[in-house]
Structure formats: C-alpha cells, structure tokens
Amino acid sequence: MNYEKFRTKYRNILVTGGAGFIGGALIERLLKFTTSKIYNLDYMGYASDLSRINLLRESSLRHILLKTDLSNKNSVYDAIKESSPDLILHLAAESHVDRSIDNPDIFINSNIIGTYNLLEAAKDFWRNIPDLKKQNFKFHHVSTDEVFGSLPDNGKFNESTPYDPRSPYSASKAASDHLVKAWNYTYNLPIILTNCSNNYGPYQFPEKLIPLIISKLIARESIPIYGDGNNIRDWLYVEDHVDGILLCCNEGIPGQNYCIGGYGESTNNDIVSTICDIFDQKSNIKKSSRKLISYVKDRPGHDRRYSINSNFISKQLNWHPNYSLEKGLELTVDWYLNNQEWCHKVVKRANYKGERLGTN
Ligand code: DAU
C-alpha cells in the first residue's frame, strides 16, 4: 500500500461510522500511516465506541468527532462544510441482520435516507470545489455481499452478480448501493463501491456470530447455532478489508465496484467448533467447550451461503489477504480473552445481554 500517494491526495478525510467496528479499524490505520486529518461522522449509536481510536496519540491531534445523525440532512451539510473532504469513506450503517428483522425502520432511515443525504451533500460540495481537488475527490461506499442474496452449494459472487437482497438489512444496503451508482451515472460523482464478505476481528460488538460465541465461551453459557448450522459465510479479517478499502481509494477506477472476500469459507458448525477448540487450548480447558453448543430455531429468511470471488481486485489492485482464517481466529480469540473489560463496557452501554435477536 502506497501511503505516500494517499497522503498527498487526501488531506482531509471524512469517515462516516468511524466509531463502528470496521470504521474504527480504518481510522486507526489512517491515523498511524497517514498525516491526514480525520473527521469522524458518527451518531454514536448502541454499538459505537471510540476506545481504539482514543488509545492513539495521534487522535488528539488529527481525529475530530462530528456527532451527527445522517438522517438529518442539514447536519450532514454542516459536517461536509466543516470537514471540506478530499475523500469520503462511507461506512455508517445499521448492520445486524437480526436487528433489522425486529426493527426495519432504523435500517431504512440510517442506510437509505442517510446515504441519500450524504450523497446530496457530497455532490453539492464536489461541484463547487477547485478543479485539482475535484479531480482527486472520491466518495467510497462500503457495502456488503448480502446485497447479492444467497448462493447454492457452488458459484461465487463477483462484480457483475445481479442484486437479490432478502433481509430488511440487505435490502436497505442494496438500496444504498443503487443510490450511490445513480449519483455516479447521473451526476458523475466519482464513487467507488466495495462489497465485502463477513468481517471479524478485535473490537467487534458481541452480537455478531464470532464475538458472541467467544463471549458465551468466556461466560460458560450455551452457544446458539441457528438452524442446522450448515449455512456458509466467507470470513474476512478486518485488517485485510481495510487494506482493500485503502487500495481502492488510491488506485481504484471511479465508478467501479470491487468485491472483497476473505478466501475463508466455513459452515457455522465448523467455525463454532474451531473457536471452541482454540478457546479451550488458550484457556487450558480440558473438557471440550463444544458441549456448550445448542441448536436453536433458525433465523427467518436465513441466507444459506455467501462466497466472494476476489479475482478482480487481486488482479487490478494487487490486493491479497494477509490473514488465513486460522490465524485471524486465533488473534481474535486472544484479543477477546485479553479485553473482557471492553466487552463488559460496550454491552452494558448498549443494554445488550447476549439474548437472541431477530425472531420476530
Ligand atoms: O456478509 C457480510 C455481512 O455479514 C455484513 O454485511 C453484516 O453486516 C454482518 O452482520 C454479517 O451478516 P451475517 O448475518 O452473516 O452475520 P452474523 O454474525 O449475524 O451471522 C453469521 C452466521 O451465523 C449467520 O449464518 C447466522 C449465524 N448465527 C448468528 C448468530 C448471531 C448463529 O448461528 N447464531 C448466532 O447467535
């Protein structure tokens, strides 16, 4: 990754959702490896947390939190004015499928209306900036492979897979992708769109599968697997995803979409068993924690399989993941074992007790 090139092109960066899991990893990287000023637009919702950013010395100098709700158009215009961005990295989204089943409203407002407001404010800003800044400017929208629907036993998603979202969450992300593409086709706004597979790693709020299981293992509570556990996800270590996003900003073609997967396909049964084994080995537990696994009622509309073909980004931008699933899982289990206080803090703040969500 050519950080030098990045530094000269992008001095002011507006990151939306920078207090989230992927946004936080991205801001950490930007603070460590660039000299850019980072404006972090985040409404500080239930899963938002700034611990990892606040740990960095650079944060007091170059990280500015703009506590803003994307569904409030005027505030979004104000945030763009204040940050005068050379680059917008749009990660803010409600992202938990189970919560979208219980309460779709929030997803429509945040993911669709929020993206629309940001696009409008970005377009009006971009149209009125000097030519050089205009040429470099990019709006990078971070999306998900869930917009493509569910795969049978074979085949993979790629850049030309048709959209077929099935949950309120994925439908709201698909709508936001369409808006982003429309603002490129109609207004020439220089966008980049990335669709990633399931991210995991440190600092992920413990409602998603991997951190939830680790939290349950630590608490010695029953581990819920939905349905028969043969659903497949393609796991991507968050730092590899950050590499992909930054490469796209540096070298990506405006108007292009890129798929980023982790070469980490696994059934839920396999990944849960592997995590149990890693956990037992690290915690010196003799009787297998697999006995904590219990099969519970399936998620409504549960997508069977996701898998990404990352050939395009690999060939075009020379992106390759650095973390195998085994390595990434080990680092992740280690991190959660060593950061139990962080977990207690965030779940308490969100009033989340590890209960089942999305059975509505
Ligand atoms: O593919 C990318 C997407 O991955 C992102 O866009 C979403 O924001 C992200 O939440 C994720 O969606 P999933 O629904 O795949 O992630 P989740 O961690 O909720 O579930 C992963 C798999 O594990 C899924 O098949 C459901 C299953 N599961 C999940 C939970 C929370 C269980 O079996 N038990 C559980 O308790």
Short mmCIF file of C-alpha atoms and ligand atoms in Angstrom, two decimals:
data_model
loop_
_atom_site.label_atom_id
_atom_site.label_comp_id
_atom_site.label_asym_id
_atom_site.label_seq_id
_atom_site.Cartn_x
_atom_site.Cartn_y
_atom_site.Cartn_z
CA MET A 1 0.00 0.00 0.00
CA ASN A 2 1.46 3.33 -1.11
CA TYR A 3 0.68 5.59 1.86
CA GLU A 4 2.79 8.39 0.39
CA LYS A 5 0.44 8.69 -2.58
CA PHE A 6 -2.53 8.53 -0.24
CA ARG A 7 -1.12 11.32 1.95
CA THR A 8 -0.66 13.73 -0.93
CA LYS A 9 -4.10 13.11 -2.43
CA TYR A 10 -6.24 13.08 0.68
CA ARG A 11 -5.51 15.63 3.39
CA ASN A 12 -8.98 15.86 4.83
CA ILE A 13 -10.88 12.61 5.12
CA LEU A 14 -14.47 12.27 6.24
CA VAL A 15 -15.20 8.80 7.59
CA THR A 16 -18.81 8.00 8.41
CA GLY A 17 -19.37 5.31 11.03
CA GLY A 18 -15.83 5.65 12.36
CA ALA A 19 -16.94 4.62 15.85
CA GLY A 20 -18.05 1.26 14.46
CA PHE A 21 -16.03 -1.93 14.10
CA ILE A 22 -14.72 -1.58 10.52
CA GLY A 23 -14.67 2.23 10.68
CA GLY A 24 -12.55 2.12 13.84
CA ALA A 25 -10.00 -0.22 12.25
CA LEU A 26 -9.87 2.06 9.23
CA ILE A 27 -9.36 5.23 11.27
CA GLU A 28 -6.66 3.55 13.34
CA ARG A 29 -4.79 2.74 10.13
CA LEU A 30 -5.25 6.25 8.76
CA LEU A 31 -4.01 7.85 11.96
CA LYS A 32 -0.98 5.56 12.11
CA PHE A 33 0.11 5.67 8.47
CA THR A 34 -1.02 9.00 7.04
CA THR A 35 -0.87 12.60 8.14
CA SER A 36 -4.44 13.28 7.04
CA LYS A 37 -6.98 14.97 9.25
CA ILE A 38 -9.77 12.52 10.04
CA TYR A 39 -13.31 13.77 10.56
CA ASN A 40 -15.39 11.01 12.07
CA LEU A 41 -19.10 11.43 11.40
CA ASP A 42 -20.91 9.09 13.75
CA TYR A 43 -24.19 9.38 15.61
CA MET A 44 -22.74 7.28 18.43
CA GLY A 45 -25.39 4.56 18.43
CA TYR A 46 -25.62 1.44 20.57
CA ALA A 47 -22.55 -0.27 19.03
CA SER A 48 -20.36 2.83 18.69
CA ASP A 49 -17.14 3.00 20.64
CA LEU A 50 -14.04 5.15 20.37
CA SER A 51 -11.67 3.20 22.65
CA ARG A 52 -9.32 2.01 19.96
CA ILE A 53 -9.06 5.48 18.42
CA ASN A 54 -8.60 7.20 21.77
CA LEU A 55 -5.68 4.91 22.57
CA LEU A 56 -3.66 6.54 19.79
CA ARG A 57 -1.58 9.62 20.49
CA GLU A 58 -2.41 10.97 17.02
CA SER A 59 -6.11 11.02 17.81
CA SER A 60 -5.93 14.18 19.90
CA LEU A 61 -4.22 15.95 17.00
CA ARG A 62 -5.93 14.63 13.91
CA HIS A 63 -9.21 12.98 14.86
CA ILE A 64 -12.33 15.12 15.06
CA LEU A 65 -15.61 13.53 16.07
CA LEU A 66 -18.68 15.04 14.40
CA LYS A 67 -21.59 13.62 16.35
CA THR A 68 -24.11 13.68 13.53
CA ASP A 69 -27.15 11.71 12.50
CA LEU A 70 -27.07 11.03 8.75
CA SER A 71 -30.84 11.11 8.60
CA ASN A 72 -30.72 14.83 9.45
CA LYS A 73 -29.92 16.50 6.12
CA ASN A 74 -28.90 19.91 7.48
CA SER A 75 -26.45 18.35 9.92
CA VAL A 76 -24.91 16.34 7.09
CA TYR A 77 -24.40 19.51 5.04
CA ASP A 78 -22.78 21.13 8.10
CA ALA A 79 -20.44 18.16 8.56
CA ILE A 80 -19.31 18.30 4.93
CA LYS A 81 -18.75 22.03 5.21
CA GLU A 82 -16.72 21.66 8.37
CA SER A 83 -14.55 18.81 7.07
CA SER A 84 -14.08 20.03 3.49
CA PRO A 85 -13.17 16.46 2.49
CA ASP A 86 -10.83 15.26 -0.25
CA LEU A 87 -12.20 11.78 0.36
CA ILE A 88 -15.40 10.45 1.90
CA LEU A 89 -15.35 6.93 3.28
CA HIS A 90 -18.96 5.97 3.93
CA LEU A 91 -19.21 3.12 6.42
CA ALA A 92 -22.04 4.29 8.66
CA ALA A 93 -24.82 1.72 8.59
CA GLU A 94 -27.04 -0.31 10.81
CA SER A 95 -25.54 -3.70 10.12
CA HIS A 96 -27.01 -6.50 12.23
CA VAL A 97 -29.39 -8.69 10.23
CA ASP A 98 -31.24 -9.91 13.34
CA ARG A 99 -31.95 -6.35 14.48
CA SER A 100 -33.25 -5.50 11.01
CA ILE A 101 -35.81 -8.31 11.37
CA ASP A 102 -37.01 -6.90 14.69
CA ASN A 103 -36.93 -3.24 13.70
CA PRO A 104 -36.54 -2.41 10.00
CA ASP A 105 -37.38 1.31 10.46
CA ILE A 106 -33.95 2.18 11.79
CA PHE A 107 -32.31 0.46 8.82
CA ILE A 108 -34.39 2.34 6.27
CA ASN A 109 -33.60 5.67 7.92
CA SER A 110 -29.95 5.12 8.51
CA ASN A 111 -28.90 3.11 5.45
CA ILE A 112 -31.15 4.54 2.76
CA ILE A 113 -32.10 8.07 3.84
CA GLY A 114 -28.69 8.54 5.46
CA THR A 115 -26.84 7.57 2.28
CA TYR A 116 -29.12 9.76 0.18
CA ASN A 117 -28.42 12.79 2.41
CA LEU A 118 -24.71 12.16 2.30
CA LEU A 119 -24.71 11.80 -1.49
CA GLU A 120 -26.61 15.04 -1.93
CA ALA A 121 -24.33 16.96 0.41
CA ALA A 122 -21.26 15.42 -1.23
CA LYS A 123 -22.48 16.24 -4.74
CA ASP A 124 -23.22 19.89 -3.88
CA PHE A 125 -19.85 20.20 -2.19
CA TRP A 126 -17.91 18.48 -5.01
CA ARG A 127 -19.48 20.63 -7.71
CA ASN A 128 -18.16 23.78 -6.09
CA ILE A 129 -14.56 22.90 -5.29
CA PRO A 130 -11.48 23.92 -7.30
CA ASP A 131 -10.50 21.70 -10.26
CA LEU A 132 -7.49 19.94 -8.72
CA LYS A 133 -9.43 18.99 -5.58
CA LYS A 134 -12.34 17.96 -7.80
CA GLN A 135 -10.15 15.60 -9.84
CA ASN A 136 -8.83 13.78 -6.78
CA PHE A 137 -12.11 13.66 -4.84
CA LYS A 138 -13.67 10.26 -4.17
CA PHE A 139 -16.79 9.02 -2.43
CA HIS A 140 -16.17 5.45 -1.30
CA HIS A 141 -19.24 3.48 -0.27
CA VAL A 142 -18.57 0.38 1.82
CA SER A 143 -21.22 -2.28 1.29
CA THR A 144 -21.80 -5.97 1.72
CA ASP A 145 -22.04 -9.20 -0.28
CA GLU A 146 -25.50 -9.75 1.24
CA VAL A 147 -26.95 -7.49 -1.48
CA PHE A 148 -26.38 -10.41 -3.92
CA GLY A 149 -28.63 -12.80 -2.00
CA SER A 150 -27.89 -16.42 -1.23
CA LEU A 151 -25.75 -18.90 -3.21
CA PRO A 152 -26.34 -22.59 -3.85
CA ASP A 153 -23.55 -25.07 -3.00
CA ASN A 154 -21.35 -23.81 -5.81
CA GLY A 155 -20.53 -20.50 -7.51
CA LYS A 156 -19.30 -17.20 -6.08
CA PHE A 157 -20.37 -13.57 -6.11
CA ASN A 158 -18.42 -11.19 -8.32
CA GLU A 159 -18.66 -7.62 -9.60
CA SER A 160 -21.42 -8.43 -12.09
CA THR A 161 -23.65 -10.61 -9.89
CA PRO A 162 -27.25 -9.29 -10.00
CA TYR A 163 -28.72 -7.88 -6.81
CA ASP A 164 -31.13 -10.12 -4.88
CA PRO A 165 -31.31 -8.96 -1.25
CA ARG A 166 -33.54 -10.89 1.12
CA SER A 167 -33.43 -9.34 4.59
CA PRO A 168 -34.51 -5.83 5.61
CA TYR A 169 -30.81 -5.14 6.27
CA SER A 170 -29.54 -6.36 2.90
CA ALA A 171 -32.42 -4.66 1.06
CA SER A 172 -31.52 -1.36 2.72
CA LYS A 173 -27.84 -1.81 1.76
CA ALA A 174 -28.85 -2.73 -1.80
CA ALA A 175 -30.93 0.45 -2.00
CA SER A 176 -27.97 2.49 -0.79
CA ASP A 177 -25.71 0.86 -3.42
CA HIS A 178 -28.20 1.75 -6.14
CA LEU A 179 -28.31 5.36 -4.95
CA VAL A 180 -24.52 5.56 -4.97
CA LYS A 181 -24.36 4.14 -8.51
CA ALA A 182 -27.11 6.52 -9.67
CA TRP A 183 -25.22 9.54 -8.31
CA ASN A 184 -22.24 8.39 -10.35
CA TYR A 185 -24.17 7.77 -13.60
CA THR A 186 -26.35 10.85 -13.39
CA TYR A 187 -24.14 13.45 -11.73
CA ASN A 188 -20.67 11.96 -12.40
CA LEU A 189 -19.90 11.94 -8.69
CA PRO A 190 -16.65 9.91 -8.53
CA ILE A 191 -17.71 6.96 -6.45
CA ILE A 192 -16.06 3.67 -5.60
CA LEU A 193 -18.21 0.84 -4.26
CA THR A 194 -16.90 -2.18 -2.39
CA ASN A 195 -18.90 -5.26 -1.38
CA CYS A 196 -17.22 -7.25 1.35
CA SER A 197 -17.90 -10.59 3.00
CA ASN A 198 -18.29 -11.23 6.76
CA ASN A 199 -15.73 -9.22 8.72
CA TYR A 200 -14.31 -10.34 12.05
CA GLY A 201 -11.53 -9.30 14.41
CA PRO A 202 -10.94 -7.26 17.58
CA TYR A 203 -13.43 -4.61 18.72
CA GLN A 204 -16.48 -6.15 17.03
CA PHE A 205 -19.63 -5.64 19.07
CA PRO A 206 -20.53 -9.05 20.61
CA GLU A 207 -23.84 -9.55 18.84
CA LYS A 208 -22.28 -10.88 15.61
CA LEU A 209 -21.52 -14.60 15.46
CA ILE A 210 -17.79 -14.72 16.26
CA PRO A 211 -17.57 -12.26 19.17
CA LEU A 212 -20.88 -13.55 20.53
CA ILE A 213 -19.55 -17.11 20.68
CA ILE A 214 -16.34 -16.03 22.35
CA SER A 215 -18.33 -14.02 24.93
CA LYS A 216 -20.54 -17.04 25.58
CA LEU A 217 -17.47 -19.26 25.96
CA ILE A 218 -15.95 -16.87 28.48
CA ALA A 219 -19.23 -16.76 30.44
CA ARG A 220 -19.65 -20.58 30.04
CA GLU A 221 -23.10 -20.04 28.57
CA SER A 222 -24.87 -22.01 25.88
CA ILE A 223 -23.75 -21.21 22.30
CA PRO A 224 -26.71 -20.75 19.93
CA ILE A 225 -26.37 -22.06 16.37
CA TYR A 226 -29.28 -21.14 14.12
CA GLY A 227 -30.98 -23.95 12.20
CA ASP A 228 -28.76 -26.88 11.18
CA GLY A 229 -25.55 -24.81 11.27
CA ASN A 230 -24.68 -25.62 7.68
CA ASN A 231 -25.00 -22.04 6.48
CA ILE A 232 -21.76 -20.83 4.95
CA ARG A 233 -20.06 -17.47 5.32
CA ASP A 234 -16.80 -16.22 3.77
CA TRP A 235 -14.82 -14.77 6.68
CA LEU A 236 -12.60 -11.73 6.11
CA TYR A 237 -10.19 -10.44 8.75
CA VAL A 238 -10.96 -6.76 9.28
CA GLU A 239 -7.36 -5.60 8.62
CA ASP A 240 -7.45 -7.29 5.20
CA HIS A 241 -10.67 -5.46 4.47
CA VAL A 242 -9.07 -2.14 5.46
CA ASP A 243 -6.20 -2.89 3.04
CA GLY A 244 -8.76 -3.42 0.27
CA ILE A 245 -10.62 -0.18 1.01
CA LEU A 246 -7.42 1.89 1.04
CA LEU A 247 -6.14 0.32 -2.18
CA CYS A 248 -9.43 1.15 -3.88
CA CYS A 249 -9.15 4.78 -2.74
CA ASN A 250 -5.59 5.00 -4.01
CA GLU A 251 -5.76 3.12 -7.28
CA GLY A 252 -9.44 2.30 -7.91
CA ILE A 253 -11.30 3.47 -11.00
CA PRO A 254 -14.12 5.94 -10.26
CA GLY A 255 -17.49 4.35 -10.96
CA GLN A 256 -16.15 0.83 -10.38
CA ASN A 257 -17.36 -1.69 -7.82
CA TYR A 258 -14.97 -4.19 -6.22
CA CYS A 259 -15.76 -7.40 -4.32
CA ILE A 260 -13.57 -8.18 -1.30
CA GLY A 261 -13.79 -11.67 0.19
CA GLY A 262 -11.58 -13.48 2.66
CA TYR A 263 -10.98 -16.86 0.99
CA GLY A 264 -12.37 -18.04 4.32
CA GLU A 265 -15.49 -20.09 3.57
CA SER A 266 -16.76 -22.05 6.52
CA THR A 267 -20.03 -23.52 7.75
CA ASN A 268 -21.23 -22.09 11.04
CA ASN A 269 -20.81 -25.56 12.54
CA ASP A 270 -17.13 -25.65 11.58
CA ILE A 271 -16.28 -22.14 12.65
CA VAL A 272 -18.02 -22.50 16.01
CA SER A 273 -16.24 -25.81 16.70
CA THR A 274 -12.88 -24.33 15.71
CA ILE A 275 -13.40 -21.35 18.02
CA CYS A 276 -14.32 -23.70 20.88
CA ASP A 277 -11.10 -25.65 20.30
CA ILE A 278 -8.90 -22.54 20.11
CA PHE A 279 -10.57 -21.21 23.24
CA ASP A 280 -10.03 -24.47 25.16
CA GLN A 281 -6.40 -24.60 24.18
CA LYS A 282 -5.75 -21.00 25.19
CA SER A 283 -7.71 -21.22 28.44
CA ASN A 284 -6.42 -24.65 29.33
CA ILE A 285 -9.88 -26.16 29.46
CA LYS A 286 -9.80 -29.96 29.45
CA LYS A 287 -13.44 -30.91 28.70
CA SER A 288 -14.34 -29.69 25.21
CA SER A 289 -16.40 -26.50 25.16
CA ARG A 290 -18.20 -27.92 22.14
CA LYS A 291 -20.64 -29.31 24.68
CA LEU A 292 -21.98 -25.77 25.12
CA ILE A 293 -23.28 -25.73 21.52
CA SER A 294 -27.05 -25.81 21.19
CA TYR A 295 -29.16 -25.71 18.03
CA VAL A 296 -31.89 -23.08 18.13
CA LYS A 297 -34.74 -22.02 15.86
CA ASP A 298 -33.48 -20.74 12.52
CA ARG A 299 -33.27 -17.05 11.58
CA PRO A 300 -36.27 -16.08 9.40
CA GLY A 301 -35.12 -15.84 5.76
CA HIS A 302 -31.67 -17.12 6.69
CA ASP A 303 -29.35 -16.88 3.64
CA ARG A 304 -27.67 -20.23 3.03
CA ARG A 305 -24.32 -19.37 1.54
CA TYR A 306 -22.12 -16.36 0.77
CA SER A 307 -18.82 -16.58 -1.05
CA ILE A 308 -16.84 -13.94 -2.93
CA ASN A 309 -14.59 -14.29 -5.95
CA SER A 310 -11.91 -11.65 -5.27
CA ASN A 311 -10.01 -12.15 -8.53
CA PHE A 312 -10.86 -8.72 -9.91
CA ILE A 313 -9.46 -6.66 -7.03
CA SER A 314 -6.48 -9.03 -6.80
CA LYS A 315 -5.61 -8.59 -10.47
CA GLN A 316 -6.45 -4.91 -10.79
CA LEU A 317 -5.13 -3.60 -7.50
CA ASN A 318 -2.88 -6.39 -6.29
CA TRP A 319 -4.96 -6.96 -3.15
CA HIS A 320 -4.33 -10.18 -1.25
CA PRO A 321 -5.45 -11.08 2.27
CA ASN A 322 -2.63 -11.46 4.78
CA TYR A 323 -4.59 -13.43 7.38
CA SER A 324 -5.73 -17.02 6.95
CA LEU A 325 -8.94 -17.92 8.78
CA GLU A 326 -6.94 -19.96 11.32
CA LYS A 327 -4.56 -17.08 12.05
CA GLY A 328 -7.36 -14.49 12.20
CA LEU A 329 -9.43 -16.59 14.58
CA GLU A 330 -6.51 -17.15 16.89
CA LEU A 331 -5.78 -13.42 17.06
CA THR A 332 -9.44 -12.69 17.64
CA VAL A 333 -9.89 -15.22 20.45
CA ASP A 334 -6.72 -13.87 22.07
CA TRP A 335 -7.95 -10.31 21.82
CA TYR A 336 -11.34 -11.06 23.42
CA LEU A 337 -9.71 -13.06 26.20
CA ASN A 338 -7.45 -10.13 26.96
CA ASN A 339 -10.09 -7.43 26.60
CA GLN A 340 -13.02 -8.65 28.64
CA GLU A 341 -13.43 -5.25 30.26
CA TRP A 342 -14.02 -3.69 26.86
CA CYS A 343 -16.74 -6.24 26.18
CA HIS A 344 -18.44 -5.63 29.52
CA LYS A 345 -18.33 -1.90 28.91
CA VAL A 346 -19.88 -1.96 25.43
CA VAL A 347 -22.63 -4.47 26.13
CA LYS A 348 -23.58 -2.66 29.32
CA ARG A 349 -23.76 0.67 27.50
CA ALA A 350 -25.96 -0.91 24.83
CA ASN A 351 -28.03 -2.76 27.41
CA TYR A 352 -27.40 -5.99 25.48
CA LYS A 353 -27.17 -9.18 27.49
CA GLY A 354 -26.40 -11.63 24.71
CA GLU A 355 -30.06 -12.50 24.21
CA ARG A 356 -31.44 -13.93 20.97
CA LEU A 357 -32.48 -11.26 18.46
CA GLY A 358 -34.46 -11.39 15.21
CA THR A 359 -37.12 -13.97 15.94
CA ASN A 360 -39.99 -11.61 15.11
O1 DAU B 1 -21.72 -10.77 4.55
C1 DAU B 1 -21.46 -9.57 5.17
C2 DAU B 1 -22.44 -9.37 6.29
O2 DAU B 1 -22.08 -10.26 7.32
C3 DAU B 1 -22.49 -7.95 6.79
O3 DAU B 1 -22.97 -7.14 5.79
C4 DAU B 1 -23.39 -7.86 8.00
O4 DAU B 1 -23.37 -6.56 8.50
C5 DAU B 1 -22.92 -8.81 9.04
O5 DAU B 1 -23.76 -8.75 10.17
C6 DAU B 1 -22.84 -10.21 8.51
O6 DAU B 1 -24.14 -10.80 8.35
P1 DAU B 1 -24.46 -12.27 8.87
O7 DAU B 1 -25.89 -12.38 9.11
O8 DAU B 1 -23.82 -13.28 8.00
O9 DAU B 1 -23.61 -12.20 10.26
P2 DAU B 1 -23.94 -12.78 11.73
O10 DAU B 1 -22.69 -12.65 12.51
O11 DAU B 1 -25.17 -12.19 12.30
O12 DAU B 1 -24.21 -14.32 11.45
C7 DAU B 1 -23.25 -15.13 10.84
C8 DAU B 1 -23.86 -16.50 10.66
O13 DAU B 1 -24.03 -17.10 11.95
C9 DAU B 1 -25.24 -16.49 10.04
O14 DAU B 1 -25.39 -17.65 9.23
C10 DAU B 1 -26.19 -16.57 11.23
C11 DAU B 1 -25.40 -17.41 12.22
N1 DAU B 1 -25.62 -17.13 13.66
C12 DAU B 1 -25.52 -15.86 14.08
C13 DAU B 1 -25.68 -15.55 15.42
C14 DAU B 1 -25.61 -14.12 15.92
C15 DAU B 1 -25.86 -18.18 14.54
O15 DAU B 1 -25.92 -19.36 14.13
N2 DAU B 1 -26.00 -17.89 15.87
C16 DAU B 1 -25.96 -16.61 16.34
O16 DAU B 1 -26.14 -16.42 17.56
#
